[in-house]
Coordinates of C-alpha atoms in Angstrom, one line a residue:
Chain A
X694 CA -29.6 -3.9 28.8
X695 CA -30.3 -2.0 26.2
X696 CA -27.8 -4.0 24.0
X697 CA -28.6 -7.4 24.9
X698 CA -32.8 -6.1 24.2
X699 CA -31.0 -4.7 21.0
X700 CA -30.0 -9.0 20.1
X701 CA -32.9 -10.1 20.8
X702 CA -34.2 -7.8 18.4
X703 CA -31.6 -8.7 16.3
X704 CA -32.5 -12.0 15.8
X705 CA -36.4 -11.5 16.1
X706 CA -36.0 -9.3 13.4
X707 CA -33.6 -12.0 11.4
X708 CA -36.1 -14.9 11.9
X709 CA -38.8 -12.7 10.3
X710 CA -36.8 -11.8 7.7
X711 CA -36.5 -15.3 6.1
X712 CA -34.0 -18.4 6.1
X713 CA -31.8 -15.0 3.9
X714 CA -29.7 -14.6 7.4
X715 CA -28.9 -17.7 7.6
X716 CA -27.2 -19.2 4.7
X717 CA -24.6 -21.9 6.1
X718 CA -28.2 -23.3 7.7
X719 CA -30.4 -23.8 4.4
X720 CA -29.0 -24.2 1.4
X721 CA -25.8 -22.8 1.3
X722 CA -24.4 -22.3 -2.3
X723 CA -27.9 -21.1 -3.0
X724 CA -28.1 -18.6 -0.6
X725 CA -24.5 -17.2 0.5
X726 CA -23.3 -14.3 -1.2
X727 CA -20.1 -16.4 -1.5
X728 CA -18.6 -19.7 -0.9
X729 CA -15.8 -18.7 1.0
X730 CA -17.9 -18.5 4.3
X731 CA -19.3 -21.8 4.4
X732 CA -17.6 -24.7 6.6
X733 CA -15.7 -27.0 4.6
X734 CA -18.5 -29.7 5.3
X735 CA -21.3 -27.9 3.7
X736 CA -18.8 -27.2 0.8
X737 CA -18.3 -30.9 0.5
X738 CA -22.2 -32.0 1.1
X739 CA -23.0 -28.9 -1.7
X740 CA -20.5 -30.3 -4.2
X741 CA -22.4 -33.5 -3.9
X742 CA -19.1 -35.6 -2.6
X743 CA -18.0 -34.8 -6.4
X744 CA -14.4 -35.2 -5.2
X745 CA -13.4 -37.0 -3.1
X746 CA -13.6 -36.4 1.1
X747 CA -11.8 -33.4 1.3
X748 CA -8.9 -34.7 3.5
X749 CA -7.4 -36.5 1.5
X750 CA -7.8 -33.8 -1.1
X751 CA -4.6 -32.4 -2.4
X752 CA -5.2 -28.3 -2.5
X753 CA -4.8 -28.4 -6.2
X754 CA -8.4 -29.5 -6.4
X755 CA -9.8 -28.3 -2.9
X756 CA -8.8 -25.1 -4.8
X757 CA -10.7 -26.8 -8.1
X758 CA -14.0 -27.4 -6.2
X759 CA -13.8 -23.7 -3.9
X760 CA -13.9 -22.3 -7.4
X761 CA -16.3 -24.9 -9.1
X762 CA -18.8 -24.2 -5.9
X763 CA -18.5 -20.7 -7.0
X764 CA -19.5 -20.8 -10.1
X765 CA -22.1 -22.8 -8.9
X766 CA -23.6 -20.3 -6.7
X767 CA -22.7 -16.9 -9.4
X768 CA -24.5 -19.3 -12.1
X769 CA -27.3 -21.2 -9.5
X770 CA -29.3 -17.8 -9.7
X771 CA -29.7 -17.8 -14.2
X772 CA -29.1 -21.2 -14.8
X773 CA -30.3 -24.8 -12.8
X774 CA -26.5 -25.8 -10.2
X775 CA -27.5 -29.1 -12.3
X776 CA -25.0 -28.2 -15.0
X777 CA -21.4 -28.7 -14.4
X778 CA -20.5 -29.2 -17.3
X779 CA -20.3 -25.4 -18.4
X780 CA -18.7 -24.3 -14.8
X781 CA -15.7 -26.8 -15.4
X782 CA -15.4 -24.3 -18.5
X783 CA -15.3 -21.3 -16.3
X784 CA -13.5 -22.6 -13.2
X785 CA -10.1 -20.6 -14.8
X786 CA -12.0 -17.5 -14.8
X787 CA -13.6 -17.4 -11.4
X788 CA -9.8 -18.7 -9.9
X789 CA -9.1 -16.1 -7.3
X790 CA -6.8 -17.7 -4.9
X791 CA -3.3 -18.7 -5.6
X792 CA -1.4 -21.2 -3.4
X793 CA 2.3 -20.9 -2.3
X794 CA 4.3 -24.0 -4.4
X795 CA 4.3 -25.4 -1.3
X796 CA 0.6 -25.9 -0.4
X797 CA -0.5 -27.2 -3.6
X798 CA 0.7 -30.3 -3.7
X799 CA -0.4 -30.8 0.0
X800 CA -3.5 -32.9 1.2
X801 CA -5.8 -30.9 3.2
X802 CA -5.7 -33.5 5.7
X803 CA -1.7 -32.6 5.5
X804 CA -2.7 -28.8 5.5
X805 CA -4.9 -29.0 8.5
X806 CA -2.5 -30.6 10.1
X807 CA 0.4 -28.3 9.8
X808 CA -1.8 -25.5 11.0
X809 CA -3.1 -27.2 14.2
X810 CA 0.3 -27.5 14.6
X811 CA 1.4 -24.0 14.1
X812 CA -1.0 -23.1 16.4
X813 CA 1.0 -24.7 19.5
X814 CA 1.2 -27.8 21.6
X815 CA -2.3 -27.3 23.2
X816 CA -3.9 -28.9 20.7
X817 CA -1.8 -32.5 20.8
X818 CA -4.8 -33.8 22.8
X819 CA -7.2 -33.4 19.5
X820 CA -7.8 -36.7 18.1
X821 CA -8.4 -37.9 14.7
X822 CA -12.5 -37.3 15.0
X823 CA -11.9 -33.9 16.6
X824 CA -9.9 -32.6 13.8
X825 CA -12.3 -34.0 11.3
X826 CA -15.3 -32.3 12.9
X827 CA -13.1 -29.0 13.7
X828 CA -12.1 -29.2 9.7
X829 CA -15.0 -30.0 8.2
X830 CA -16.4 -27.3 10.3
X831 CA -13.8 -24.9 9.7
X832 CA -14.9 -22.5 7.6
X833 CA -13.8 -22.4 3.8
X834 CA -11.9 -18.9 4.3
X835 CA -11.2 -19.7 7.4
X836 CA -8.9 -23.1 6.7
X837 CA -7.2 -21.1 2.9
X838 CA -6.4 -18.2 5.3
X839 CA -4.7 -20.5 7.1
X840 CA -2.9 -22.9 4.9
X841 CA -1.6 -19.4 3.6
X842 CA -3.3 -19.1 0.4
X843 CA -3.7 -15.7 -0.5
X844 CA -7.2 -14.3 -1.9
X845 CA -5.9 -11.4 -5.0
X846 CA -9.7 -10.2 -6.0
X847 CA -10.9 -10.1 -2.3
X848 CA -13.9 -8.1 -2.7
X849 CA -15.4 -10.7 -5.2
X850 CA -14.9 -13.5 -2.8
X851 CA -16.5 -11.4 0.5
X852 CA -19.7 -10.0 0.5
X853 CA -19.3 -6.4 -0.5
X854 CA -21.2 -4.4 1.5
X855 CA -19.1 -5.9 4.0
X856 CA -15.9 -4.6 2.5
X857 CA -15.7 -1.9 3.7
X858 CA -17.8 -2.4 7.2
X859 CA -14.8 -3.8 8.5
X860 CA -12.2 -0.8 8.6
X861 CA -14.8 1.2 9.9
X862 CA -16.1 -0.6 12.6
X863 CA -13.2 0.8 14.9
X864 CA -13.6 3.7 13.9
X865 CA -17.4 4.8 13.4
X866 CA -17.7 5.8 17.1
X867 CA -15.8 6.8 19.5
X868 CA -18.0 5.0 23.0
X869 CA -16.9 1.9 22.5
X870 CA -18.4 -1.5 23.6
X871 CA -17.6 -5.1 23.9
X872 CA -17.8 -6.1 20.4
X873 CA -15.5 -3.8 18.9
X874 CA -12.9 -4.4 21.7
X875 CA -12.4 -7.9 20.0
X876 CA -12.5 -6.4 16.4
X877 CA -9.2 -3.6 17.8
X878 CA -7.2 -6.8 20.3
X879 CA -3.8 -6.6 18.8
X880 CA -3.3 -10.1 16.4
X881 CA -2.1 -12.9 18.4
X882 CA -1.5 -15.6 16.6
X883 CA -4.3 -18.2 18.3
X884 CA -4.4 -20.3 15.6
X885 CA -7.7 -21.7 13.5
X886 CA -10.1 -22.1 15.8
X887 CA -10.7 -19.1 16.8
X888 CA -11.4 -17.9 13.2
X889 CA -12.8 -21.3 12.8
X890 CA -15.3 -20.3 15.5
X891 CA -16.0 -16.5 14.2
X892 CA -16.2 -18.3 10.4
X893 CA -18.3 -20.6 12.3
X894 CA -20.4 -17.8 13.8
X895 CA -20.4 -16.2 10.7
X896 CA -22.0 -19.0 8.2
X897 CA -24.9 -19.7 10.9
X898 CA -26.3 -16.5 11.4
X899 CA -26.6 -13.0 11.0
X900 CA -29.0 -12.5 13.2
X901 CA -28.4 -10.1 16.0
X902 CA -27.3 -6.7 14.5
X903 CA -24.6 -6.9 16.6
X904 CA -23.4 -9.8 15.5
X905 CA -23.8 -8.7 12.1
X906 CA -21.5 -6.3 11.8
X907 CA -19.5 -8.9 14.1
X908 CA -20.2 -11.2 10.8
X909 CA -19.5 -8.3 8.6
X910 CA -16.5 -7.3 10.3
X911 CA -15.1 -11.0 10.2
X912 CA -16.3 -11.5 6.5
X913 CA -14.5 -8.7 5.1
X914 CA -11.5 -9.3 7.2
X915 CA -11.6 -13.5 5.8
X916 CA -11.3 -12.4 2.2
X917 CA -8.6 -10.6 1.8
X918 CA -7.1 -14.5 2.7
X919 CA -4.1 -13.1 4.2
X920 CA -1.7 -15.0 6.4
X921 CA -3.0 -14.1 9.8
X922 CA -4.5 -15.3 12.5
X923 CA -7.0 -13.3 14.6
X924 CA -8.5 -14.3 16.8
X925 CA -11.8 -13.2 17.4
X926 CA -13.6 -14.2 20.7
X927 CA -17.0 -12.9 20.2
X928 CA -17.6 -15.9 17.3
X929 CA -15.5 -18.0 19.0
X930 CA -18.7 -18.4 21.5
X931 CA -20.9 -19.3 18.5
X932 CA -18.5 -22.0 17.1
X933 CA -18.2 -23.8 20.4
X934 CA -21.7 -25.5 19.9
X935 CA -20.7 -26.0 16.5
X936 CA -18.6 -28.2 17.3
X937 CA -17.7 -29.6 20.8
X938 CA -14.4 -30.8 20.1
X939 CA -14.0 -27.7 19.3
X940 CA -13.9 -27.0 23.3
X941 CA -11.1 -29.8 23.6
X942 CA -9.1 -28.1 21.1
X943 CA -6.7 -25.5 22.1
X944 CA -7.2 -24.5 25.6
X945 CA -4.5 -23.2 26.7
X946 CA -4.8 -20.5 24.2
X947 CA -8.8 -20.4 23.8
X948 CA -9.7 -20.2 26.8
X949 CA -11.6 -16.7 27.2
X950 CA -13.6 -17.8 23.9
X951 CA -14.2 -20.7 24.2
X952 CA -14.8 -20.8 28.0
X953 CA -17.7 -18.3 27.4
X954 CA -19.4 -21.1 26.6
X955 CA -21.6 -23.0 23.7
X956 CA -23.5 -20.1 24.3
X957 CA -25.1 -20.4 20.2
X958 CA -26.4 -23.4 18.5
X959 CA -27.2 -23.6 15.3
X960 CA -30.2 -22.9 15.5
X961 CA -31.7 -19.8 15.6
X962 CA -32.9 -18.8 18.4
X963 CA -30.2 -19.9 20.5
X964 CA -28.5 -17.8 18.3
X965 CA -29.8 -14.7 19.3
X966 CA -30.1 -16.1 22.6
X967 CA -26.2 -16.6 22.3
X968 CA -25.1 -14.4 20.9
X969 CA -27.1 -12.1 23.2
X970 CA -25.3 -13.3 25.8
X971 CA -21.9 -13.2 24.4
X972 CA -22.9 -9.8 24.0
X973 CA -24.1 -9.0 26.7
X974 CA -21.1 -10.8 28.4
X975 CA -18.7 -8.6 26.4
X976 CA -20.9 -5.4 27.2
X977 CA -20.7 -6.1 31.1
X978 CA -17.3 -5.8 30.8
X979 CA -17.4 -2.3 28.4
X980 CA -19.9 0.7 28.8
X981 CA -22.3 -1.8 27.9
X982 CA -23.9 1.0 25.2
X983 CA -27.3 0.0 23.6
X984 CA -26.5 0.8 19.6
X985 CA -23.4 -1.0 18.3
X986 CA -20.4 2.0 19.0
X987 CA -17.2 1.2 18.2
X988 CA -14.3 3.1 19.4
X989 CA -11.3 4.0 18.2
X990 CA -8.7 0.8 18.6
X991 CA -6.9 2.4 21.7
X992 CA -10.4 2.7 23.5
X993 CA -10.7 -0.8 22.4
X994 CA -7.5 -2.0 23.4
X995 CA -8.0 -0.7 26.6
X996 CA -11.0 -1.8 27.7
X997 CA -9.8 -5.5 27.2
X998 CA -8.5 -6.3 29.9
X999 CA -11.9 -5.5 31.4
X1000 CA -13.9 -7.7 29.3
X1001 CA -12.1 -11.1 29.9
X1002 CA -12.1 -11.5 33.4
X1003 CA -15.5 -10.1 33.5
X1004 CA -16.5 -12.6 30.6
X1005 CA -17.0 -16.7 32.0
X1006 CA -14.4 -17.1 31.3
X1007 CA -10.5 -16.3 32.5
X1008 CA -8.5 -16.7 29.9
X1009 CA -5.6 -14.5 28.4
X1010 CA -7.0 -11.8 26.0
X1011 CA -7.0 -13.6 22.8
X1012 CA -6.9 -10.1 20.3
X1013 CA -8.5 -10.8 16.9
X1014 CA -5.7 -10.2 15.2
X1015 CA -6.7 -10.4 12.3
X1016 CA -9.6 -7.1 13.0
X1017 CA -7.0 -5.4 13.6
X1018 CA -5.2 -6.3 10.4
X1019 CA -8.0 -5.8 8.5
X1020 CA -8.6 -2.2 9.9
X1021 CA -5.2 -1.5 9.7
X1022 CA -6.2 -2.0 5.6
X1023 CA -8.7 0.0 6.2
X1024 CA -8.2 2.3 8.1
X1025 CA -6.2 4.2 5.6
X1026 CA -9.2 5.6 4.1
X1027 CA -10.8 8.6 5.0
X1028 CA -12.9 7.8 8.5
X1029 CA -15.0 10.4 6.7
X1030 CA -16.2 7.9 4.1
X1031 CA -15.6 5.1 5.9
X1032 CA -18.7 6.3 7.8
X1033 CA -20.8 7.5 5.3
X1034 CA -20.7 3.2 4.0
X1035 CA -21.9 1.9 7.9
X1036 CA -24.4 5.0 7.6
X1037 CA -26.0 3.8 3.9
X1038 CA -25.7 0.0 5.2
X1039 CA -27.2 1.4 8.6
X1040 CA -30.0 3.6 7.2
X1041 CA -30.6 0.6 3.8
X1042 CA -30.7 -1.8 6.7
X1043 CA -33.7 0.6 8.4
X1044 CA -35.5 1.0 5.4
X1045 CA -35.6 -3.4 4.5
X1046 CA -37.2 -3.3 8.1
X1047 CA -39.9 -0.7 7.4
X1048 CA -41.0 -2.2 4.2
X1049 CA -41.3 -5.8 5.7
X1050 CA -43.2 -4.3 8.9
X1051 CA -45.6 -2.0 6.1
X1052 CA -46.0 -5.5 4.4
X1053 CA -47.1 -7.8 7.9
X1054 CA -49.1 -4.8 8.2
X1055 CA -50.6 -5.1 5.0
X1056 CA -51.0 -8.9 5.3
X1057 CA -52.5 -8.5 8.7
X1058 CA -54.7 -5.7 7.6
X1059 CA -56.3 -8.0 4.2
X1060 CA -56.6 -11.2 7.2
X1061 CA -58.5 -9.2 9.5
X1062 CA -60.8 -7.5 6.6
X1063 CA -61.3 -11.3 5.4
X1064 CA -62.4 -12.7 8.6
X1065 CA -64.5 -10.2 9.2
X1066 CA -66.1 -10.8 5.8
X1067 CA -66.2 -13.5 6.1
X1068 CA -67.9 -13.8 10.0
X1069 CA -70.9 -11.4 8.2
X1070 CA -71.6 -13.6 5.7
X1071 CA -72.0 -17.0 7.9
X1072 CA -74.4 -14.0 9.8
X1073 CA -76.3 -14.0 6.5
X1074 CA -75.9 -17.1 5.8
X1075 CA -78.1 -18.7 8.6
X1076 CA -80.6 -15.3 8.5
X1077 CA -81.4 -16.6 5.3
X1078 CA -81.3 -20.2 5.8
X1079 CA -83.6 -19.0 9.0
X1080 CA -85.9 -17.3 6.5
X1081 CA -85.8 -20.2 3.7
X1082 CA -87.0 -22.4 6.3
X1083 CA -89.6 -19.9 7.3
X1084 CA -90.8 -19.6 3.1
X1085 CA -90.8 -23.4 2.8
X1086 CA -93.3 -23.9 6.7
X1087 CA -95.6 -21.4 5.1
X1088 CA -95.8 -23.4 2.1
X1089 CA -95.9 -26.3 3.6
X1090 CA -98.5 -25.2 5.7
X1091 CA -100.7 -23.7 2.4
X1092 CA -100.5 -26.7 0.6
X1093 CA -101.7 -29.2 3.4
X1094 CA -104.5 -26.3 3.7
X1095 CA -106.0 -26.6 0.4
X1096 CA -105.6 -30.6 0.9
X1097 CA -107.8 -30.6 3.7
X1098 CA -110.5 -28.1 2.1
X1099 CA -110.4 -30.1 -1.6
X1100 CA -110.5 -33.7 1.1
X1101 CA -113.7 -32.4 3.0
X1102 CA -115.0 -30.8 -0.5
X1103 CA -115.3 -34.6 -2.0
X1104 CA -116.7 -35.7 0.7
Chain B
X380 CA -79.1 -2.6 -8.8
X381 CA -79.6 -2.2 -5.4
X382 CA -81.1 -4.7 -4.4
X383 CA -79.2 -7.0 -5.6
X384 CA -75.9 -5.5 -3.7
X385 CA -77.3 -5.6 -0.3
X386 CA -79.1 -8.6 1.5
X387 CA -82.0 -8.4 1.6
X388 CA -82.2 -9.1 5.5
X389 CA -80.2 -6.6 6.0
X390 CA -82.0 -3.8 4.4
X391 CA -83.1 -2.7 7.0
X392 CA -80.1 -1.8 9.7
X393 CA -80.3 -4.0 12.5
X394 CA -78.1 -4.1 16.2
X395 CA -75.9 -6.5 14.4
X396 CA -75.1 -3.3 11.6
X397 CA -73.0 -1.6 14.4
X398 CA -71.3 -4.7 15.1
X399 CA -70.0 -5.4 11.3
X400 CA -68.9 -1.3 11.5
X401 CA -67.1 -2.1 14.2
X402 CA -65.2 -4.8 12.9
X403 CA -64.2 -2.6 10.1
X404 CA -62.0 -0.1 11.5
X405 CA -59.3 -2.5 12.3
X406 CA -58.1 -3.3 9.0
X407 CA -57.9 0.8 9.0
X408 CA -55.8 0.4 11.9
X409 CA -53.7 -2.1 11.0
X410 CA -53.2 -0.7 7.4
X411 CA -52.3 1.9 9.0
X412 CA -55.0 4.9 7.1
X413 CA -56.0 5.0 10.7
X414 CA -52.7 6.9 11.3
X415 CA -51.2 8.3 8.3
X416 CA -54.4 9.7 6.8
X417 CA -57.3 9.6 8.7
X418 CA -57.8 10.1 12.5
X419 CA -60.0 7.3 15.1
X420 CA -63.3 7.6 13.9
X421 CA -66.6 5.6 14.0
X422 CA -67.7 4.6 11.0
X423 CA -71.6 5.2 10.4
X424 CA -72.2 5.2 7.2
X425 CA -71.5 2.2 4.9
X426 CA -69.3 3.2 1.5
X427 CA -69.9 0.7 -1.0
X428 CA -66.9 1.1 -4.0
X429 CA -67.7 -1.4 -6.6
X430 CA -64.7 -1.4 -9.3
X431 CA -66.6 -3.2 -12.2
X432 CA -67.9 -6.1 -10.4
X433 CA -65.5 -6.2 -7.7
X434 CA -66.4 -4.7 -5.1
X435 CA -63.7 -2.7 -2.4
X436 CA -62.3 -4.9 1.1
X437 CA -59.9 -3.2 2.7
X438 CA -56.8 -4.6 2.1
X439 CA -57.2 -5.8 -1.4
X440 CA -55.1 -5.3 -4.8
X441 CA -56.8 -3.4 -7.8
X442 CA -54.7 -4.0 -10.4
X443 CA -54.2 -0.3 -11.6
X444 CA -55.5 -1.6 -15.1
X445 CA -58.8 -2.7 -13.3
X446 CA -58.6 1.0 -11.1
X447 CA -58.4 3.1 -14.1
X448 CA -62.5 4.2 -14.3
X449 CA -64.2 5.7 -12.2
X450 CA -65.7 3.3 -9.2
X451 CA -69.7 3.0 -8.5
X452 CA -69.8 4.3 -4.8
X453 CA -72.7 3.7 -2.7
X454 CA -73.9 5.8 0.5
X455 CA -75.8 4.3 2.7
X456 CA -76.8 5.3 6.1
X457 CA -79.0 4.6 8.5
X458 CA -81.3 6.5 9.5
X459 CA -81.9 8.5 6.2
X460 CA -81.1 12.0 6.8
X461 CA -81.2 14.8 3.9
X462 CA -77.2 14.7 4.4
X463 CA -74.6 15.9 1.4
X464 CA -71.1 13.7 1.7
X465 CA -67.8 14.2 0.9
X466 CA -66.0 11.9 -1.1
X467 CA -61.8 12.2 -1.4
X468 CA -59.7 9.2 -3.0
X469 CA -56.4 9.7 -1.7
X470 CA -52.6 7.9 -2.0
X471 CA -50.7 8.3 0.9
X472 CA -47.4 5.9 0.0
X473 CA -46.9 9.1 -3.3
X474 CA -44.8 8.3 -4.6
X475 CA -43.1 5.9 -3.2
X476 CA -44.3 4.2 0.5
X477 CA -40.5 4.3 1.6
X478 CA -40.5 7.8 1.0
X479 CA -44.0 9.1 0.3
X480 CA -43.2 12.6 -0.3
X481 CA -46.5 13.5 -2.0
X482 CA -48.5 11.8 1.0
X483 CA -51.3 12.5 0.0
X484 CA -52.0 12.5 -3.4
X485 CA -55.1 13.1 -4.1
X486 CA -56.7 10.8 -6.8
X487 CA -60.0 12.3 -6.7
X488 CA -63.0 14.6 -4.6
X489 CA -66.8 14.7 -5.2
X490 CA -68.6 16.4 -2.9
X491 CA -72.3 17.1 -2.5
X492 CA -72.8 13.6 -2.8
X493 CA -76.4 13.3 -1.4
X494 CA -77.4 10.3 0.9
X495 CA -78.3 7.0 -0.1
X496 CA -76.7 7.6 -3.8
X497 CA -73.9 6.9 -6.3
X498 CA -70.9 9.6 -5.7
X499 CA -71.8 10.7 -9.7
X500 CA -75.1 12.5 -8.2
X501 CA -72.2 14.7 -6.5
X502 CA -70.3 17.1 -8.1
X503 CA -66.5 16.5 -9.0
X504 CA -64.4 18.8 -7.4
X505 CA -61.4 17.0 -8.7
X506 CA -61.2 14.5 -11.2
X507 CA -61.1 11.5 -11.0
X508 CA -57.6 9.4 -11.9
X509 CA -56.7 5.7 -11.4
X510 CA -53.6 4.5 -9.1
X511 CA -50.5 5.0 -11.5
X512 CA -47.6 3.6 -8.0
X513 CA -44.9 3.9 -9.6
X514 CA -42.8 1.8 -7.1
X515 CA -44.1 -0.6 -4.3
X516 CA -47.8 -0.9 -3.2
X517 CA -49.7 2.2 -2.2
X518 CA -52.8 2.3 0.0
X519 CA -55.6 4.3 -2.1
X520 CA -58.3 5.3 0.7
X521 CA -61.4 6.2 0.1
X522 CA -62.8 8.3 3.6
X523 CA -66.7 9.8 2.8
X524 CA -67.5 13.4 5.0
X525 CA -70.6 14.2 6.4
X526 CA -71.4 18.2 4.4
X527 CA -73.0 20.5 7.2
X528 CA -75.1 21.7 4.5
X529 CA -74.4 21.8 0.5
X530 CA -71.0 23.4 0.1
X531 CA -70.5 23.5 -4.0
X532 CA -67.8 22.8 -5.8
X533 CA -65.6 26.5 -6.6
X534 CA -64.3 26.6 -3.0
X535 CA -63.3 23.3 -2.4
X536 CA -61.7 22.4 -5.1
X537 CA -57.9 22.1 -4.7
X538 CA -55.6 23.4 -7.2
X539 CA -52.6 20.3 -6.9
X540 CA -53.5 16.4 -6.2
X541 CA -50.0 16.5 -4.8
X542 CA -49.5 17.4 -0.8
X543 CA -53.1 16.7 0.5
X544 CA -54.4 16.7 3.4
X545 CA -57.2 15.2 4.4
X546 CA -57.3 16.2 8.2
X547 CA -57.0 19.8 6.9
X548 CA -59.1 19.5 4.1
X549 CA -61.6 18.2 6.6
X550 CA -61.1 21.2 9.1
X551 CA -61.5 23.8 6.6
X552 CA -64.3 22.6 5.6
X553 CA -66.2 21.8 8.7
X554 CA -66.3 17.8 8.1
X555 CA -65.6 16.3 11.2
X556 CA -64.5 12.9 11.3
X557 CA -65.2 11.0 8.4
X558 CA -68.4 8.5 8.6
X559 CA -66.7 5.7 6.8
X560 CA -63.5 5.2 5.3
X561 CA -62.3 1.8 3.1
X562 CA -59.0 1.0 1.1
X563 CA -57.0 -0.8 -1.2
X564 CA -53.7 -1.6 -2.0
X565 CA -52.5 -1.6 -5.6
X566 CA -49.0 -1.7 -7.8
X567 CA -47.2 -1.3 -10.9
X568 CA -48.4 -3.8 -12.8
X569 CA -45.9 -6.1 -14.4
X570 CA -45.5 -5.5 -18.6
X571 CA -43.9 -8.5 -18.9
X572 CA -41.5 -6.2 -21.3
X573 CA -38.3 -8.5 -22.6
X574 CA -35.1 -6.7 -22.9

């Protein structure tokens, strides 16, 4: 259960590290490094209802809003966010998405419906509310991905440090673990929900380190915004908690991930646990390595069948095609370079942890010192007051004595 | 001057004093001073360090500019013996806490300090150098050792400040475990440079 412990540990760390690790839950724009991992709901909220409800918005308008959000985010650190007018001027520069002509004229709702249709008949049961919920909870990346918007610049959108990560994952190690498997799964066209879940998961938390990798991997692939339908098993669990409608959607395709159950909720602790569970589930299928080692694709593929049955569900394996896709893209780099980036990131993370630990120790040491000082001063104070009382008593007695003697003399 | 500093009731060392001294260990342990610089020890002397009017409490923050000059160091010890003390001041986090390749950086060493007095009454084996932390928040540790007799500066003065080892120095000179220690934090001051 080493891996299980690891999850907990990372989850704990992330909590300690501050809310920065769950950007989507707090002020998304301020904290997210990319707008694209926001869910559509959040994006809508943060834009302050500037546009109409996204659903009836044109795709073009949606893009514009995205650019606005990106701009906002980019400028949030330096200027006040309220400066929308300035942002508007920069809209064109930030455009990193292109839409197929066919899409731009559709409304978001239509696109969404189309996407669902693509994913198969299993979603026929979805009701309007569910659609709304799922649409809202899908992250921007997911939605655009599925809609077929192609990103021109993937790197800026994604997280730079994730950029190389995804591709690295499959190759970094010979050992394979459950998480890797999912990455390695061949791309299958299972539609939005899987990605959605994945994205939501990413958006929600980076808590466990394993998940971080997961999330990174996911994100890095996402920014590419290519039309592929990766089906990450693992993230799916996460999303399930977010939108219960998700459970109802795509039963046929999403059976396996869904079945893992609503493990993750928005609350940070739950996330860690959920992820741990999910990780545990995955790990149980694998050799359960303590560290997140990533196996080569063939290995992963081999393990995949094992993983699925052992998970809570018995669903057909949903290959995260876009993981494989991303990995294929990045796999073209030499594995050495990729490993170096992984190593660098790991080192950075360790350094950060140490720094955080030092900071906590510093704070605690000073607190202890102050408490000791306070206790000492209180004692001193008490003694002084006692002494003072004694002295006053003596003085009083002296005066009384004098008075008595003087009175006696007068008589 | 001493009387102003010390509360009158504690001029005579009471049993409570030892409790206080034991309590003073915790911050040193939590702040990893015991560990990185010193071995576990029992504080038996009282070491008070003042930069100006500010007294050093473990883990407090002092600006480099406030610590540029020698502090006033007072050594009080129960049961006045005619002992001599050595004081060292080291920075275990040089040049940076995350990569302390210069650990420990010797900032100051004074030997043959007569008991119950100021460090200025001792002999400076290494001149005082104030904190100048280039990056990060550094700890600056004062460690006090009881000497066995008089030492004399000549054979004690280390050649360089970098990579000083307090433990080894204590062993080499028969100083044993420290009798007192205190530390503060310092970091580079913001210069408010506008580019």
